[in-house]
Structures are given as structure tokens and as C-alpha cells.
PDB file of C-alpha atoms in Angstrom:
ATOM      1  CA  UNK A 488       0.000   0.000   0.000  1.00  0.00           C
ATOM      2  CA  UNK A 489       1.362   3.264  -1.054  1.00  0.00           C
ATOM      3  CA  UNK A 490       1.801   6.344   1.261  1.00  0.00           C
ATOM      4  CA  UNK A 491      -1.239   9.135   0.673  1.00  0.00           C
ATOM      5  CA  UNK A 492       0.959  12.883  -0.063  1.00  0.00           C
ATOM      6  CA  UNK A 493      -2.077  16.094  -0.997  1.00  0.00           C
ATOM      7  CA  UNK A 494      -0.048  17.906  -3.389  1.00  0.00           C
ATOM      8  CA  UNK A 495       0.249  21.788  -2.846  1.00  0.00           C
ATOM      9  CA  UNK A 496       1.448  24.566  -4.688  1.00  0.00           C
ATOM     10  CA  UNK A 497       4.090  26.046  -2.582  1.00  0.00           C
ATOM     11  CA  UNK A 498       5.855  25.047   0.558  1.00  0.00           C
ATOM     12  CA  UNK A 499       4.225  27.563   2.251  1.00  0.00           C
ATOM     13  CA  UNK A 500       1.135  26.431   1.910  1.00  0.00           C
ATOM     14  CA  UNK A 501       2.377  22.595   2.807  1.00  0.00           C
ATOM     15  CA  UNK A 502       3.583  24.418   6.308  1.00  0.00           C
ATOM     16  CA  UNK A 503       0.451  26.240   6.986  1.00  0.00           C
ATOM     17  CA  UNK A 504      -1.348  23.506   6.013  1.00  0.00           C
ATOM     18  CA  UNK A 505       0.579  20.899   8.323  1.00  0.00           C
ATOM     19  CA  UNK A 506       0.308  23.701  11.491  1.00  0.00           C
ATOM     20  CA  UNK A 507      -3.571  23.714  10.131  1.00  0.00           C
ATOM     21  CA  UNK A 508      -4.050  19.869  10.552  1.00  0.00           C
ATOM     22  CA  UNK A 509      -1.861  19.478  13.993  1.00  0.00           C
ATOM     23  CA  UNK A 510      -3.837  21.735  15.475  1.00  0.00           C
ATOM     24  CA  UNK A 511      -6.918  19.625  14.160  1.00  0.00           C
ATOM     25  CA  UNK A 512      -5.018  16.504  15.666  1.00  0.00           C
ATOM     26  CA  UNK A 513      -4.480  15.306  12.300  1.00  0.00           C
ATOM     27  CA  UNK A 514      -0.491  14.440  11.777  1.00  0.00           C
ATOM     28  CA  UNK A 515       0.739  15.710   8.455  1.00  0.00           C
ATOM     29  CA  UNK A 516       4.169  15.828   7.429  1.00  0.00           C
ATOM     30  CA  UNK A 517       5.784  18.621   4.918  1.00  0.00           C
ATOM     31  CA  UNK A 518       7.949  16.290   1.788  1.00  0.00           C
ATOM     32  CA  UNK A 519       9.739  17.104  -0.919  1.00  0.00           C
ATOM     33  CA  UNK A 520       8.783  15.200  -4.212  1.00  0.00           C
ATOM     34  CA  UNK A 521       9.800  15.220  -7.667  1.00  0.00           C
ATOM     35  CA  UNK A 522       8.397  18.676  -9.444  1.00  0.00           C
ATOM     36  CA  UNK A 523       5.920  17.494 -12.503  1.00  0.00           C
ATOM     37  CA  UNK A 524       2.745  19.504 -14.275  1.00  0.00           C
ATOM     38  CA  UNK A 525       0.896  18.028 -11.324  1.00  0.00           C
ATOM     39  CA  UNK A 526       2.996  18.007  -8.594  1.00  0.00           C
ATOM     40  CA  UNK A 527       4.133  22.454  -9.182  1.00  0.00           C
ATOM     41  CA  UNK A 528       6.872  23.301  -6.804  1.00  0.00           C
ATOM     42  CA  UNK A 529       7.192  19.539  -5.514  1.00  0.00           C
ATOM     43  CA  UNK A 530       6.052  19.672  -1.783  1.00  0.00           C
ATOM     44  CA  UNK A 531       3.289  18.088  -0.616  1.00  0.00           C
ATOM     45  CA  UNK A 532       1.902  16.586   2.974  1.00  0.00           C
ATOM     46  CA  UNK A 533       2.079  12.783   3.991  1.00  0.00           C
ATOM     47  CA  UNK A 534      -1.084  12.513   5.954  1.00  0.00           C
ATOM     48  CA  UNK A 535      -0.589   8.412   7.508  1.00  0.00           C
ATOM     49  CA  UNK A 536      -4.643   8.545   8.632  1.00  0.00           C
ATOM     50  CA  UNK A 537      -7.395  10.701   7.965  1.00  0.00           C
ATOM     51  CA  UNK A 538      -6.361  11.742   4.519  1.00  0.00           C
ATOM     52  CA  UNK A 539     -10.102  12.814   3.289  1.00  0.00           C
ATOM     53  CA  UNK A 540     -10.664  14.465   6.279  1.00  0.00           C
ATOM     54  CA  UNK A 541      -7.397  16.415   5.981  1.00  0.00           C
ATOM     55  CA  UNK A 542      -8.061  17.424   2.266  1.00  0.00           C
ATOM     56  CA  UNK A 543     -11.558  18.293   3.271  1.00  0.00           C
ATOM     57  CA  UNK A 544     -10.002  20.999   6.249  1.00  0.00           C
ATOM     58  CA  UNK A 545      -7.244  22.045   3.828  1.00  0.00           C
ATOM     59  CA  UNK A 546      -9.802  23.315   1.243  1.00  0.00           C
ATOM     60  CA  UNK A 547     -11.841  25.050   3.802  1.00  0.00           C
ATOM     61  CA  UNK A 548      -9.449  26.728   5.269  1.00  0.00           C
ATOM     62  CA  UNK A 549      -8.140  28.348   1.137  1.00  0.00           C
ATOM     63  CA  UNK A 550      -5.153  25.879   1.177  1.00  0.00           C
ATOM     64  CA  UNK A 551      -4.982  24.987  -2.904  1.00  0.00           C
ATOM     65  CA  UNK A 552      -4.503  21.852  -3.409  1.00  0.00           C
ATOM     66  CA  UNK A 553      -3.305  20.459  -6.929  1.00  0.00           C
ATOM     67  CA  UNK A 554      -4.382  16.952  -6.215  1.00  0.00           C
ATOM     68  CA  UNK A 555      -3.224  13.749  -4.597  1.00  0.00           C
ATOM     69  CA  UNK A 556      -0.402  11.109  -5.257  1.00  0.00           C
ATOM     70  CA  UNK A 557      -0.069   7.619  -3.468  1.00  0.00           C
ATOM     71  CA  UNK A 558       3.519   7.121  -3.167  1.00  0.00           C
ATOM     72  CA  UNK A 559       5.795   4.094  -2.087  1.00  0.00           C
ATOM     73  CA  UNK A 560       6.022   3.535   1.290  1.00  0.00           C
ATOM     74  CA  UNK A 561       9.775   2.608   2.407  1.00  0.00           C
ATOM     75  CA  UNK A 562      10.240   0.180   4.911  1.00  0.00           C
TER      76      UNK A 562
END
């Protein structure tokens, strides 16, 4: 099973949006992928539960998000 990342167009937004879902008690994590069309600047959040949830807060709260990738999880 891969790992869930929301992909976001800036790094700021992946921090404010990580601060957004801690506070929520959601944990998020701030990663660095590969830059494509879809992926913009290459940041995006790991979110290990709750992933709908999170996206849902995220667009409330004006966070864009570009869309989601599942990638390998590492052992």
C-alpha cells in the first residue's frame, strides 16, 4: 500500500497547512517530491490517517490543493 501525499502549490502552503491539521489533531508531514505539471513546486503533505478528512479541512481553510499522489512507502 502506497503512502497518501495532498499535493500543494508552494511550501508555504504545505507548512500552513501541516500547522492547520496538527492543530486539528491530524499528523501531516511537509515532503519534498519530484516537481511534474501536477505536482508544481514539488512539496506536498504525507497525511498516515485521515487523509479525506485532511483534504476536506485544507480546502476550507483556502489551502490549494493540486491533487493527490499515493507514493511508495519505504520500509
Amino acid at each position: 500500500m502506497g503512502k497518501p501525499v495532498i499535493l500543494l502549490s508552494s511550501v508555504t502552503y504545505a507548512m500552513k497547512g501541516r500547522d492547520l491539521l496538527f492543530r486539528r489533531g491530524i499528523r501531516a508531514f511537509v515532503e519534498r517530491i519530484p516537481p511534474t505539471s501536477q505536482s508544481g513546486c514539488g512539496y506536498g503533505l504525507y497525511v498516515p490517517q485521515g487523509v479525506e478528512e485532511a483534504e476536506s479541512l485544507l480546502r476550507e481553510n483556502h489551502i490549494k490543493i493540486l491533487g493527490r499522489a499515493e507514493r511508495e512507502a519505504v520500509p
